[in-house]
mmCIF file of C-alpha atoms and ligand atoms in Angstrom:
data_model
loop_
_atom_site.group_PDB
_atom_site.id
_atom_site.type_symbol
_atom_site.label_atom_id
_atom_site.label_comp_id
_atom_site.label_asym_id
_atom_site.label_seq_id
_atom_site.Cartn_x
_atom_site.Cartn_y
_atom_site.Cartn_z
ATOM 1 C CA MET A 1 0.000 0.000 0.000
ATOM 2 C CA ARG A 2 1.183 3.545 -0.650
ATOM 3 C CA VAL A 3 0.750 5.471 2.600
ATOM 4 C CA SER A 4 1.538 9.041 3.595
ATOM 5 C CA VAL A 5 2.410 9.940 7.197
ATOM 6 C CA GLU A 6 2.142 13.449 8.653
ATOM 7 C CA ALA A 7 2.469 14.429 12.290
ATOM 8 C CA TYR A 8 1.600 17.606 14.178
ATOM 9 C CA GLY A 9 2.257 18.899 17.676
ATOM 10 C CA CYS A 10 4.576 17.639 20.407
ATOM 11 C CA THR A 11 7.675 15.475 20.228
ATOM 12 C CA LEU A 12 5.654 12.490 21.475
ATOM 13 C CA ASN A 13 3.368 12.771 18.450
ATOM 14 C CA GLN A 14 6.447 12.950 16.206
ATOM 15 C CA GLY A 15 7.861 9.860 17.910
ATOM 16 C CA GLU A 16 4.614 7.899 17.513
ATOM 17 C CA SER A 17 4.304 8.817 13.851
ATOM 18 C CA ARG A 18 7.900 7.669 13.240
ATOM 19 C CA PHE A 19 7.125 4.399 15.052
ATOM 20 C CA MET A 20 4.005 3.776 12.924
ATOM 21 C CA GLN A 21 5.973 4.655 9.795
ATOM 22 C CA GLU A 22 8.570 2.033 10.721
ATOM 23 C CA LEU A 23 5.841 -0.571 11.267
ATOM 24 C CA LEU A 24 4.415 0.203 7.841
ATOM 25 C CA GLU A 25 7.819 0.074 6.117
ATOM 26 C CA GLY A 26 8.673 -3.092 8.046
ATOM 27 C CA ALA A 27 5.566 -4.694 6.569
ATOM 28 C CA GLY A 28 6.624 -3.671 3.079
ATOM 29 C CA HIS A 29 4.289 -0.699 2.595
ATOM 30 C CA GLU A 30 5.655 2.332 0.770
ATOM 31 C CA VAL A 31 5.637 5.683 2.563
ATOM 32 C CA VAL A 32 5.036 8.398 -0.027
ATOM 33 C CA GLU A 33 3.971 12.042 -0.369
ATOM 34 C CA PRO A 34 0.283 12.706 0.409
ATOM 35 C CA ASP A 35 -0.644 13.296 -3.245
ATOM 36 C CA ASP A 36 0.740 9.865 -4.203
ATOM 37 C CA ALA A 37 -0.846 7.995 -1.308
ATOM 38 C CA GLU A 38 -3.912 5.734 -1.217
ATOM 39 C CA THR A 39 -4.113 6.001 2.569
ATOM 40 C CA SER A 40 -3.090 9.011 4.681
ATOM 41 C CA LEU A 41 -2.112 8.727 8.340
ATOM 42 C CA VAL A 42 -2.499 12.030 10.180
ATOM 43 C CA VAL A 43 -1.102 12.144 13.738
ATOM 44 C CA THR A 44 -3.160 14.984 15.182
ATOM 45 C CA CYS A 45 -2.791 17.627 17.864
ATOM 46 C CA CYS A 46 -5.637 19.573 19.461
ATOM 47 C CA VAL A 47 -3.859 21.326 22.331
ATOM 48 C CA ILE A 48 -5.327 24.717 21.317
ATOM 49 C CA GLU A 49 -8.400 25.626 19.292
ATOM 50 C CA SER A 50 -6.550 27.054 16.273
ATOM 51 C CA THR A 51 -4.630 23.771 15.919
ATOM 52 C CA GLU A 52 -7.842 21.773 16.150
ATOM 53 C CA ARG A 53 -9.309 23.849 13.311
ATOM 54 C CA ARG A 54 -6.162 23.316 11.235
ATOM 55 C CA MET A 55 -6.402 19.539 11.748
ATOM 56 C CA LEU A 56 -10.053 19.406 10.691
ATOM 57 C CA LYS A 57 -9.259 21.479 7.591
ATOM 58 C CA ARG A 58 -6.403 19.090 6.692
ATOM 59 C CA ILE A 59 -8.635 16.026 7.135
ATOM 60 C CA ALA A 60 -11.274 17.640 4.908
ATOM 61 C CA GLU A 61 -8.614 18.279 2.229
ATOM 62 C CA LEU A 62 -7.536 14.629 2.243
ATOM 63 C CA LYS A 63 -11.133 13.477 2.161
ATOM 64 C CA GLU A 64 -11.696 15.784 -0.780
ATOM 65 C CA LYS A 65 -8.862 13.964 -2.578
ATOM 66 C CA ASP A 66 -10.481 10.584 -1.880
ATOM 67 C CA LYS A 67 -7.787 9.445 0.514
ATOM 68 C CA ARG A 68 -8.583 6.849 3.146
ATOM 69 C CA VAL A 69 -7.754 8.783 6.284
ATOM 70 C CA LEU A 70 -6.339 7.250 9.463
ATOM 71 C CA ILE A 71 -6.370 9.513 12.519
ATOM 72 C CA GLY A 72 -3.691 9.184 15.199
ATOM 73 C CA GLY A 73 -2.666 11.475 18.055
ATOM 74 C CA CYS A 74 -4.937 13.177 20.594
ATOM 75 C CA MET A 75 -7.972 13.720 18.337
ATOM 76 C CA ALA A 76 -8.222 9.935 17.918
ATOM 77 C CA SER A 77 -9.036 9.735 21.624
ATOM 78 C CA ILE A 78 -11.222 12.755 22.327
ATOM 79 C CA MET A 79 -12.550 14.265 19.076
ATOM 80 C CA LYS A 80 -13.973 11.351 17.113
ATOM 81 C CA GLU A 81 -17.317 13.080 16.588
ATOM 82 C CA LYS A 82 -15.787 16.286 15.249
ATOM 83 C CA VAL A 83 -13.508 14.311 12.905
ATOM 84 C CA SER A 84 -16.329 12.009 11.742
ATOM 85 C CA ALA A 85 -18.427 15.081 10.950
ATOM 86 C CA VAL A 86 -15.696 16.055 8.462
ATOM 87 C CA ASP A 87 -14.901 12.520 7.276
ATOM 88 C CA PRO A 88 -17.421 9.832 8.268
ATOM 89 C CA ASP A 89 -15.042 7.130 6.947
ATOM 90 C CA ALA A 90 -12.078 8.244 9.042
ATOM 91 C CA VAL A 91 -10.465 5.429 11.058
ATOM 92 C CA PHE A 92 -9.045 6.091 14.525
ATOM 93 C CA ILE A 93 -5.712 4.747 15.787
ATOM 94 C CA SER A 94 -5.541 5.222 19.552
ATOM 95 C CA PRO A 95 -2.202 6.513 20.905
ATOM 96 C CA ARG A 96 -2.335 3.476 23.206
ATOM 97 C CA ASN A 97 -2.579 1.008 20.327
ATOM 98 C CA LEU A 98 -0.235 2.176 17.576
ATOM 99 C CA GLU A 99 0.159 -1.331 16.161
ATOM 100 C CA LYS A 100 -3.445 -1.087 14.976
ATOM 101 C CA VAL A 101 -2.114 0.883 12.011
ATOM 102 C CA LEU A 102 -1.134 -2.460 10.439
ATOM 103 C CA ASP A 103 -4.612 -3.898 10.953
ATOM 104 C CA GLU A 104 -5.960 -0.920 9.019
ATOM 105 C CA VAL A 105 -3.375 -0.785 6.237
ATOM 106 C CA GLY A 106 -2.742 -4.533 6.039
ATOM 107 C CA GLU A 107 0.059 -6.882 7.062
ATOM 108 C CA GLY A 108 1.805 -6.039 3.787
ATOM 109 C CA ASP A 109 4.291 -8.618 2.431
ATOM 110 C CA GLY A 110 4.013 -10.529 5.665
ATOM 111 C CA LYS A 111 7.786 -10.866 5.774
ATOM 112 C CA SER A 112 8.117 -9.146 9.140
ATOM 113 C CA PRO A 113 4.646 -8.385 10.454
ATOM 114 C CA GLY A 114 4.570 -6.014 13.395
ATOM 115 C CA GLU A 115 8.372 -5.743 13.390
ATOM 116 C CA PRO A 116 9.402 -2.123 12.802
ATOM 117 C CA ALA A 117 11.821 -1.744 9.872
ATOM 118 C CA ASP A 118 15.421 -0.980 10.711
ATOM 119 C CA ARG A 119 15.593 2.749 10.537
ATOM 120 C CA VAL A 120 17.817 4.093 7.783
ATOM 121 C CA LEU A 121 19.573 7.245 8.966
ATOM 122 C CA PRO A 122 17.766 10.181 7.402
ATOM 123 C CA GLU A 123 20.041 12.370 5.315
ATOM 124 C CA ASN A 124 19.478 15.571 7.197
ATOM 125 C CA SER A 125 19.448 14.654 10.910
ATOM 126 C CA ILE A 126 20.680 12.117 13.420
ATOM 127 C CA ASP A 127 18.114 12.487 16.149
ATOM 128 C CA ALA A 128 15.854 9.637 17.211
ATOM 129 C CA ILE A 129 12.729 10.191 19.302
ATOM 130 C CA VAL A 130 12.197 7.585 22.016
ATOM 131 C CA PRO A 131 8.880 7.849 23.902
ATOM 132 C CA ILE A 132 9.306 6.825 27.562
ATOM 133 C CA GLY A 133 5.608 6.880 28.451
ATOM 134 C CA GLN A 134 2.397 8.762 27.988
ATOM 135 C CA GLY A 135 -0.365 10.268 30.068
ATOM 136 C CA CYS A 136 0.369 12.023 33.310
ATOM 137 C CA THR A 137 -0.339 12.370 37.036
ATOM 138 C CA GLU A 138 -1.691 15.922 36.931
ATOM 139 C CA ARG A 139 -5.094 17.555 36.402
ATOM 140 C CA CYS A 140 -4.161 20.977 35.015
ATOM 141 C CA SER A 141 -7.422 22.856 34.599
ATOM 142 C CA TYR A 142 -6.744 24.062 31.036
ATOM 143 C CA CYS A 143 -5.264 20.868 29.622
ATOM 144 C CA VAL A 144 -7.032 18.796 26.984
ATOM 145 C CA THR A 145 -4.010 16.539 26.482
ATOM 146 C CA ARG A 146 -4.592 14.687 29.726
ATOM 147 C CA LEU A 147 -8.135 13.934 28.571
ATOM 148 C CA ALA A 148 -6.674 12.422 25.393
ATOM 149 C CA ARG A 149 -3.723 10.649 26.927
ATOM 150 C CA GLY A 150 -5.180 9.528 30.248
ATOM 151 C CA ALA A 151 -3.333 8.367 33.303
ATOM 152 C CA LEU A 152 0.424 7.917 33.411
ATOM 153 C CA LYS A 153 1.747 4.803 31.653
ATOM 154 C CA SER A 154 5.545 4.520 31.774
ATOM 155 C CA ARG A 155 7.304 2.113 29.394
ATOM 156 C CA PRO A 156 9.512 -0.466 31.147
ATOM 157 C CA GLU A 157 13.153 0.620 31.494
ATOM 158 C CA GLU A 158 14.306 -2.468 29.526
ATOM 159 C CA ASP A 159 12.076 -1.613 26.537
ATOM 160 C CA ILE A 160 13.289 1.974 26.455
ATOM 161 C CA THR A 161 16.938 0.967 26.834
ATOM 162 C CA ALA A 162 16.513 -1.626 24.063
ATOM 163 C CA SER A 163 14.995 1.040 21.781
ATOM 164 C CA VAL A 164 17.892 3.389 22.531
ATOM 165 C CA SER A 165 20.477 0.659 21.885
ATOM 166 C CA ARG A 166 18.800 -0.146 18.609
ATOM 167 C CA ARG A 167 18.852 3.504 17.532
ATOM 168 C CA LEU A 168 22.507 3.854 18.473
ATOM 169 C CA ALA A 169 23.290 0.713 16.488
ATOM 170 C CA GLU A 170 21.516 2.276 13.501
ATOM 171 C CA GLY A 171 23.834 5.286 13.772
ATOM 172 C CA PHE A 172 21.660 7.829 15.567
ATOM 173 C CA LYS A 173 23.628 10.079 17.932
ATOM 174 C CA GLU A 174 20.950 12.280 19.528
ATOM 175 C CA ILE A 175 18.290 10.518 21.580
ATOM 176 C CA ARG A 176 15.239 12.593 22.485
ATOM 177 C CA LEU A 177 13.421 11.056 25.419
ATOM 178 C CA THR A 178 9.835 12.295 25.396
ATOM 179 C CA ALA A 179 6.557 12.063 27.292
ATOM 180 C CA GLN A 180 3.818 14.424 28.475
ATOM 181 C CA ASP A 181 5.879 14.804 31.642
ATOM 182 C CA THR A 182 9.303 13.111 31.673
ATOM 183 C CA ALA A 183 9.702 13.837 35.405
ATOM 184 C CA ALA A 184 6.723 11.583 36.151
ATOM 185 C CA TYR A 185 8.533 8.667 34.530
ATOM 186 C CA GLY A 186 8.484 5.530 36.640
ATOM 187 C CA ARG A 187 5.979 6.702 39.247
ATOM 188 C CA ASP A 188 3.747 3.844 38.104
ATOM 189 C CA ASN A 189 6.397 1.150 37.626
ATOM 190 C CA ASP A 190 8.791 1.548 40.530
ATOM 191 C CA SER A 191 11.409 3.392 38.501
ATOM 192 C CA SER A 192 12.267 7.061 38.038
ATOM 193 C CA LEU A 193 13.723 9.466 35.494
ATOM 194 C CA PRO A 194 17.208 9.441 37.131
ATOM 195 C CA ASP A 195 17.200 5.614 37.240
ATOM 196 C CA LEU A 196 16.334 5.512 33.565
ATOM 197 C CA LEU A 197 18.998 8.097 32.697
ATOM 198 C CA ASN A 198 21.686 6.220 34.613
ATOM 199 C CA ARG A 199 20.798 3.068 32.724
ATOM 200 C CA ILE A 200 20.894 4.763 29.309
ATOM 201 C CA THR A 201 24.112 6.697 29.972
ATOM 202 C CA SER A 202 25.830 3.421 30.874
ATOM 203 C CA LEU A 203 25.409 2.306 27.250
ATOM 204 C CA ASP A 204 28.620 2.379 25.207
ATOM 205 C CA GLY A 205 29.270 4.981 22.550
ATOM 206 C CA GLU A 206 29.432 8.756 22.194
ATOM 207 C CA PHE A 207 25.925 10.169 21.925
ATOM 208 C CA ARG A 208 23.721 12.830 23.475
ATOM 209 C CA ILE A 209 20.393 12.577 25.297
ATOM 210 C CA ARG A 210 17.843 15.364 25.306
ATOM 211 C CA ILE A 211 15.205 15.179 28.058
ATOM 212 C CA GLY A 212 11.759 16.448 27.078
ATOM 213 C CA MET A 213 9.321 18.558 29.047
ATOM 214 C CA ALA A 214 9.232 17.964 32.812
ATOM 215 C CA ASN A 215 6.593 19.098 35.303
ATOM 216 C CA ILE A 216 7.990 20.930 38.364
ATOM 217 C CA THR A 217 5.642 18.995 40.689
ATOM 218 C CA ASN A 218 7.193 15.649 39.693
ATOM 219 C CA LEU A 219 10.747 16.885 39.267
ATOM 220 C CA LYS A 220 11.025 18.272 42.822
ATOM 221 C CA PRO A 221 11.015 14.872 44.617
ATOM 222 C CA VAL A 222 13.751 13.453 42.321
ATOM 223 C CA LEU A 223 15.691 16.674 41.682
ATOM 224 C CA ALA A 224 18.967 15.772 43.446
ATOM 225 C CA GLU A 225 19.230 12.366 41.740
ATOM 226 C CA THR A 226 18.203 13.882 38.406
ATOM 227 C CA ILE A 227 20.918 16.527 38.632
ATOM 228 C CA ARG A 228 23.441 13.765 39.442
ATOM 229 C CA ALA A 229 22.232 11.798 36.393
ATOM 230 C CA PHE A 230 22.498 14.926 34.231
ATOM 231 C CA ASP A 231 26.168 15.110 35.209
ATOM 232 C CA SER A 232 26.952 12.482 32.542
ATOM 233 C CA ASP A 233 28.626 13.960 29.434
ATOM 234 C CA LYS A 234 25.967 12.099 27.461
ATOM 235 C CA VAL A 235 23.117 14.256 28.805
ATOM 236 C CA TYR A 236 22.512 17.708 27.337
ATOM 237 C CA LYS A 237 22.483 20.308 30.138
ATOM 238 C CA PHE A 238 19.070 21.387 28.896
ATOM 239 C CA LEU A 239 15.942 21.594 31.023
ATOM 240 C CA HIS A 240 12.451 22.227 29.654
ATOM 241 C CA LEU A 241 10.450 23.268 32.681
ATOM 242 C CA PRO A 242 7.072 24.909 31.928
ATOM 243 C CA VAL A 243 6.160 27.350 34.723
ATOM 244 C CA GLN A 244 3.051 28.776 32.944
ATOM 245 C CA SER A 245 2.655 31.841 35.225
ATOM 246 C CA GLY A 246 4.617 34.041 37.620
ATOM 247 C CA ASP A 247 1.708 34.264 40.059
ATOM 248 C CA ASP A 248 0.930 31.610 42.683
ATOM 249 C CA ASP A 249 -2.822 32.326 42.786
ATOM 250 C CA LEU A 250 -3.022 31.819 39.041
ATOM 251 C CA LEU A 251 -0.978 28.613 39.309
ATOM 252 C CA ARG A 252 -3.514 27.345 41.830
ATOM 253 C CA SER A 253 -6.337 28.218 39.429
ATOM 254 C CA MET A 254 -4.462 26.311 36.715
ATOM 255 C CA ARG A 255 -4.175 23.413 39.192
ATOM 256 C CA ARG A 256 -0.391 23.501 38.834
ATOM 257 C CA ARG A 257 0.796 21.947 42.112
ATOM 258 C CA TYR A 258 3.966 23.996 42.656
ATOM 259 C CA SER A 259 4.900 27.567 43.493
ATOM 260 C CA VAL A 260 6.832 30.207 41.600
ATOM 261 C CA LYS A 261 9.576 29.790 44.208
ATOM 262 C CA ASP A 262 9.845 26.075 43.334
ATOM 263 C CA PHE A 263 10.568 27.037 39.728
ATOM 264 C CA ILE A 264 13.199 29.586 40.783
ATOM 265 C CA ASP A 265 14.835 27.097 43.180
ATOM 266 C CA ILE A 266 15.100 24.349 40.544
ATOM 267 C CA CYS A 267 16.640 26.763 38.034
ATOM 268 C CA GLU A 268 19.142 27.938 40.669
ATOM 269 C CA ASP A 269 20.050 24.362 41.660
ATOM 270 C CA PHE A 270 20.548 23.410 38.029
ATOM 271 C CA ARG A 271 22.686 26.496 37.370
ATOM 272 C CA SER A 272 24.765 26.039 40.501
ATOM 273 C CA LYS A 273 25.674 22.527 39.350
ATOM 274 C CA PHE A 274 26.320 23.085 35.638
ATOM 275 C CA PRO A 275 28.214 26.007 34.040
ATOM 276 C CA ASN A 276 25.795 27.766 31.710
ATOM 277 C CA PRO A 277 22.998 25.215 31.291
ATOM 278 C CA SER A 278 20.102 25.991 28.958
ATOM 279 C CA ILE A 279 16.651 26.470 30.484
ATOM 280 C CA SER A 280 13.446 26.583 28.475
ATOM 281 C CA THR A 281 10.040 27.374 29.937
ATOM 282 C CA ASP A 282 6.414 27.973 28.923
ATOM 283 C CA ILE A 283 4.021 30.806 29.840
ATOM 284 C CA ILE A 284 0.280 30.964 29.208
ATOM 285 C CA THR A 285 -1.108 34.473 28.719
ATOM 286 C CA GLY A 286 -4.755 35.409 29.217
ATOM 287 C CA PHE A 287 -5.741 32.555 31.534
ATOM 288 C CA PRO A 288 -9.242 33.254 32.950
ATOM 289 C CA GLY A 289 -9.014 35.830 35.693
ATOM 290 C CA GLU A 290 -5.437 36.862 34.872
ATOM 291 C CA THR A 291 -5.085 40.501 35.958
ATOM 292 C CA GLN A 292 -2.535 42.964 34.572
ATOM 293 C CA GLU A 293 -0.636 42.612 37.877
ATOM 294 C CA GLN A 294 -0.512 38.815 37.562
ATOM 295 C CA PHE A 295 0.714 39.129 33.984
ATOM 296 C CA GLN A 296 3.338 41.607 35.192
ATOM 297 C CA ALA A 297 4.431 38.962 37.698
ATOM 298 C CA SER A 298 5.064 36.572 34.781
ATOM 299 C CA LEU A 299 7.120 39.236 32.995
ATOM 300 C CA ASP A 300 9.096 39.949 36.176
ATOM 301 C CA LEU A 301 9.752 36.244 36.730
ATOM 302 C CA MET A 302 11.147 35.894 33.209
ATOM 303 C CA LYS A 303 13.376 38.956 33.777
ATOM 304 C CA GLU A 304 14.596 37.423 37.052
ATOM 305 C CA VAL A 305 15.267 33.863 35.825
ATOM 306 C CA ARG A 306 16.226 34.825 32.227
ATOM 307 C CA PRO A 307 15.528 31.455 30.613
ATOM 308 C CA ASP A 308 17.144 30.754 27.231
ATOM 309 C CA SER A 309 13.765 30.251 25.593
ATOM 310 C CA ILE A 310 10.137 30.917 26.484
ATOM 311 C CA ASN A 311 7.271 29.185 24.664
ATOM 312 C CA VAL A 312 4.415 31.702 24.794
ATOM 313 C CA THR A 313 0.868 30.364 24.400
ATOM 314 C CA ARG A 314 -2.331 32.348 24.529
ATOM 315 C CA PHE A 315 -4.973 30.663 26.676
ATOM 316 C CA SER A 316 -7.373 28.614 24.562
ATOM 317 C CA ALA A 317 -10.580 27.389 26.208
ATOM 318 C CA ARG A 318 -10.760 23.653 25.536
ATOM 319 C CA GLU A 319 -14.057 21.812 25.802
ATOM 320 C CA GLY A 320 -14.087 19.217 28.558
ATOM 321 C CA THR A 321 -11.555 21.090 30.692
ATOM 322 C CA GLU A 322 -12.309 22.885 33.952
ATOM 323 C CA ALA A 323 -11.008 26.186 32.583
ATOM 324 C CA PHE A 324 -13.517 26.006 29.717
ATOM 325 C CA ASN A 325 -16.268 26.929 32.162
ATOM 326 C CA MET A 326 -14.307 29.484 34.140
ATOM 327 C CA ASP A 327 -15.644 33.022 34.008
ATOM 328 C CA LYS A 328 -13.603 36.250 33.935
ATOM 329 C CA LYS A 329 -12.285 35.366 30.483
ATOM 330 C CA VAL A 330 -9.562 37.791 29.363
ATOM 331 C CA PRO A 331 -10.574 39.615 26.148
ATOM 332 C CA GLY A 332 -8.831 38.236 23.038
ATOM 333 C CA TRP A 333 -7.149 41.549 22.190
ATOM 334 C CA GLU A 334 -5.710 41.810 25.720
ATOM 335 C CA SER A 335 -4.426 38.231 25.720
ATOM 336 C CA LYS A 336 -2.868 38.868 22.301
ATOM 337 C CA GLU A 337 -1.200 42.062 23.517
ATOM 338 C CA ARG A 338 0.212 40.216 26.545
ATOM 339 C CA SER A 339 1.654 37.439 24.396
ATOM 340 C CA ARG A 340 3.193 40.062 22.087
ATOM 341 C CA GLU A 341 4.821 41.803 25.043
ATOM 342 C CA LEU A 342 6.184 38.504 26.351
ATOM 343 C CA THR A 343 7.456 37.574 22.896
ATOM 344 C CA ARG A 344 9.304 40.889 22.607
ATOM 345 C CA LEU A 345 10.935 40.199 25.975
ATOM 346 C CA ARG A 346 11.777 36.627 24.929
ATOM 347 C CA LEU A 347 13.474 37.697 21.702
ATOM 348 C CA GLY A 348 15.448 40.440 23.424
ATOM 349 C CA MET A 349 16.655 38.151 26.198
ATOM 350 C CA SER A 350 17.500 35.366 23.755
ATOM 351 C CA LEU A 351 19.643 37.699 21.651
ATOM 352 C CA GLU A 352 21.344 39.164 24.729
ATOM 353 C CA LYS A 353 22.130 35.695 26.103
ATOM 354 C CA LYS A 354 23.521 34.478 22.793
ATOM 355 C CA GLU A 355 25.553 37.663 22.209
ATOM 356 C CA SER A 356 27.156 37.163 25.631
ATOM 357 C CA LEU A 357 28.584 33.886 24.263
ATOM 358 C CA VAL A 358 30.378 35.470 21.280
ATOM 359 C CA GLY A 359 34.104 34.742 21.588
ATOM 360 C CA SER A 360 33.477 31.632 23.725
ATOM 361 C CA ALA A 361 34.825 28.209 22.810
ATOM 362 C CA PHE A 362 32.639 25.103 22.812
ATOM 363 C CA ARG A 363 32.782 21.438 21.847
ATOM 364 C CA VAL A 364 29.732 20.750 19.700
ATOM 365 C CA MET A 365 28.089 17.786 17.949
ATOM 366 C CA THR A 366 26.704 18.181 14.428
ATOM 367 C CA THR A 367 23.041 17.161 14.396
ATOM 368 C CA GLU A 368 21.389 18.479 11.264
ATOM 369 C CA ARG A 369 21.984 19.489 7.644
ATOM 370 C CA LEU A 370 20.902 23.037 6.837
ATOM 371 C CA LYS A 371 21.135 24.710 3.460
ATOM 372 C CA PRO A 372 24.096 23.519 1.346
ATOM 373 C CA GLY A 373 27.389 24.641 2.844
ATOM 374 C CA THR A 374 26.095 24.917 6.427
ATOM 375 C CA SER A 375 25.514 22.480 9.280
ATOM 376 C CA MET A 376 23.661 22.703 12.597
ATOM 377 C CA ALA A 377 25.421 21.581 15.734
ATOM 378 C CA ARG A 378 24.552 21.616 19.430
ATOM 379 C CA THR A 379 26.633 22.625 22.431
ATOM 380 C CA ASP A 380 26.521 20.441 25.563
ATOM 381 C CA SER A 381 23.679 22.683 26.710
ATOM 382 C CA TYR A 382 21.757 21.979 23.491
ATOM 383 C CA ARG A 383 22.335 25.545 22.209
ATOM 384 C CA PRO A 384 21.993 25.699 18.413
ATOM 385 C CA VAL A 385 25.242 26.539 16.578
ATOM 386 C CA VAL A 386 25.470 27.090 12.814
ATOM 387 C CA LEU A 387 28.780 25.960 11.293
ATOM 388 C CA PRO A 388 30.194 26.496 7.795
ATOM 389 C CA GLY A 389 30.503 23.364 5.621
ATOM 390 C CA ASP A 390 28.544 20.172 4.962
ATOM 391 C CA LEU A 391 30.041 18.414 7.968
ATOM 392 C CA PRO A 392 29.404 14.734 8.748
ATOM 393 C CA LEU A 393 26.504 14.390 11.189
ATOM 394 C CA GLY A 394 27.166 13.066 14.658
ATOM 395 C CA SER A 395 30.735 14.410 14.659
ATOM 396 C CA PHE A 396 32.297 16.485 17.411
ATOM 397 C CA TYR A 397 34.158 19.741 16.796
ATOM 398 C CA ASP A 398 35.877 22.413 18.875
ATOM 399 C CA VAL A 399 34.484 25.753 17.744
ATOM 400 C CA LYS A 400 34.645 29.468 18.509
ATOM 401 C CA ILE A 401 31.450 31.530 18.540
ATOM 402 C CA VAL A 402 31.805 34.454 16.120
ATOM 403 C CA SER A 403 28.296 35.954 16.080
ATOM 404 C CA ALA A 404 24.723 35.489 17.305
ATOM 405 C CA THR A 405 21.103 36.045 16.395
ATOM 406 C CA ASP A 406 18.075 35.585 18.666
ATOM 407 C CA ALA A 407 17.616 32.109 17.095
ATOM 408 C CA CYS A 408 21.125 30.654 17.088
ATOM 409 C CA LEU A 409 24.875 31.065 17.493
ATOM 410 C CA LYS A 410 27.295 31.141 14.541
ATOM 411 C CA ALA A 411 30.737 29.635 14.875
ATOM 412 C CA GLU A 412 33.902 28.718 13.064
ATOM 413 C CA LEU A 413 36.005 25.607 13.608
ATOM 414 C CA ALA A 414 38.759 26.281 16.156
HETATM 415 S S1 SF4 B 501 1.132 17.999 33.283
HETATM 416 FE FE1 SF4 B 501 -0.711 19.221 33.091
HETATM 417 S S2 SF4 B 501 -0.433 20.287 31.142
HETATM 418 FE FE2 SF4 B 501 0.983 18.559 31.134
HETATM 419 S S3 SF4 B 501 -0.116 16.892 30.123
HETATM 420 FE FE3 SF4 B 501 -0.446 16.714 32.338
HETATM 421 S S4 SF4 B 501 -2.370 17.759 32.776
HETATM 422 FE FE4 SF4 B 501 -1.632 18.431 30.748
#
């Protein structure tokens, strides 16, 4: 069968779509461009309303072109009616049963049913996404993802380590461990994120591990061990720690079970252990009831902590969530203005931080091909560095930073 695969949203969605693509290729199906496909697999995201609309529009387009549409990702769990209204023949592949994609497309040549194909290194990158679990322990009042992904389900350490070994054997050098909340890993199977990291970093070879988004509530109890596990050269000194607001009352209304001080303390602990780590966070603007003072508190927190990157999201009322029914909605124009102000701050701070690194020396690993004659590399803190030349991926270089933009550093080989 000729099948197209497209994925939207978080790294976990990307990882699941790659896994289903491998299953299909392993069974002998051909993965092609959407226009050439008989069947189209769409791994959907519906975290905010605008994305949901974009997904439904894409499904309608494929339907229009007489494609048989398979729906994966979060909409497959919680938006079947809305999808079926657009395409009554759409088939749903639950994120908890990815193997079902073969039932729907067919066992193919039967040579290796259900066995994912060995991954051929893509030409332009050497990163492999390895999901470590899905679902989570929290009940954030605005979050539709937890409705789609359900309770925490961590993969066994052995399975994850076997997946990582397999990827390393295939030549991948950057392993992206992902979940809704990586810090919750193992709470349901007597393991933990630091245990898992220690097991993976004991694997032979020179590679790098990037840890996906972690919730402060679940990171706090394992922080000391996690920082010790991060001390391995194989772990990027990169922490993605969504704080969402700089005001404790608003965090309570979001049902985020930590305080602003917890966020500050974790960032300080991380920075006191590692020289110049990279910290990324998320802020929601316009959450119901958010006053100008509370928004100012978020701005002030960003100015105090100065994270390397801030993902700014405007509040989007999602059906089925507690926040959907909250009153005191912030007017759209005001929420938009707040996210613009935060984005201006983010860009300014990002440029300032990167400019402060001009003249510094780093050891970097090449991870991606950019336009001909340039390569992307990452420092040990996962900072993006553009290098001249079509350099072999997965190689290490000593470089000197010569300039910076708000998006990346530029360097020359030392
Ligand atoms: S931690 Fe909160 S925001 Fe993240 S997936 Fe769970 S409920 Fe949603």
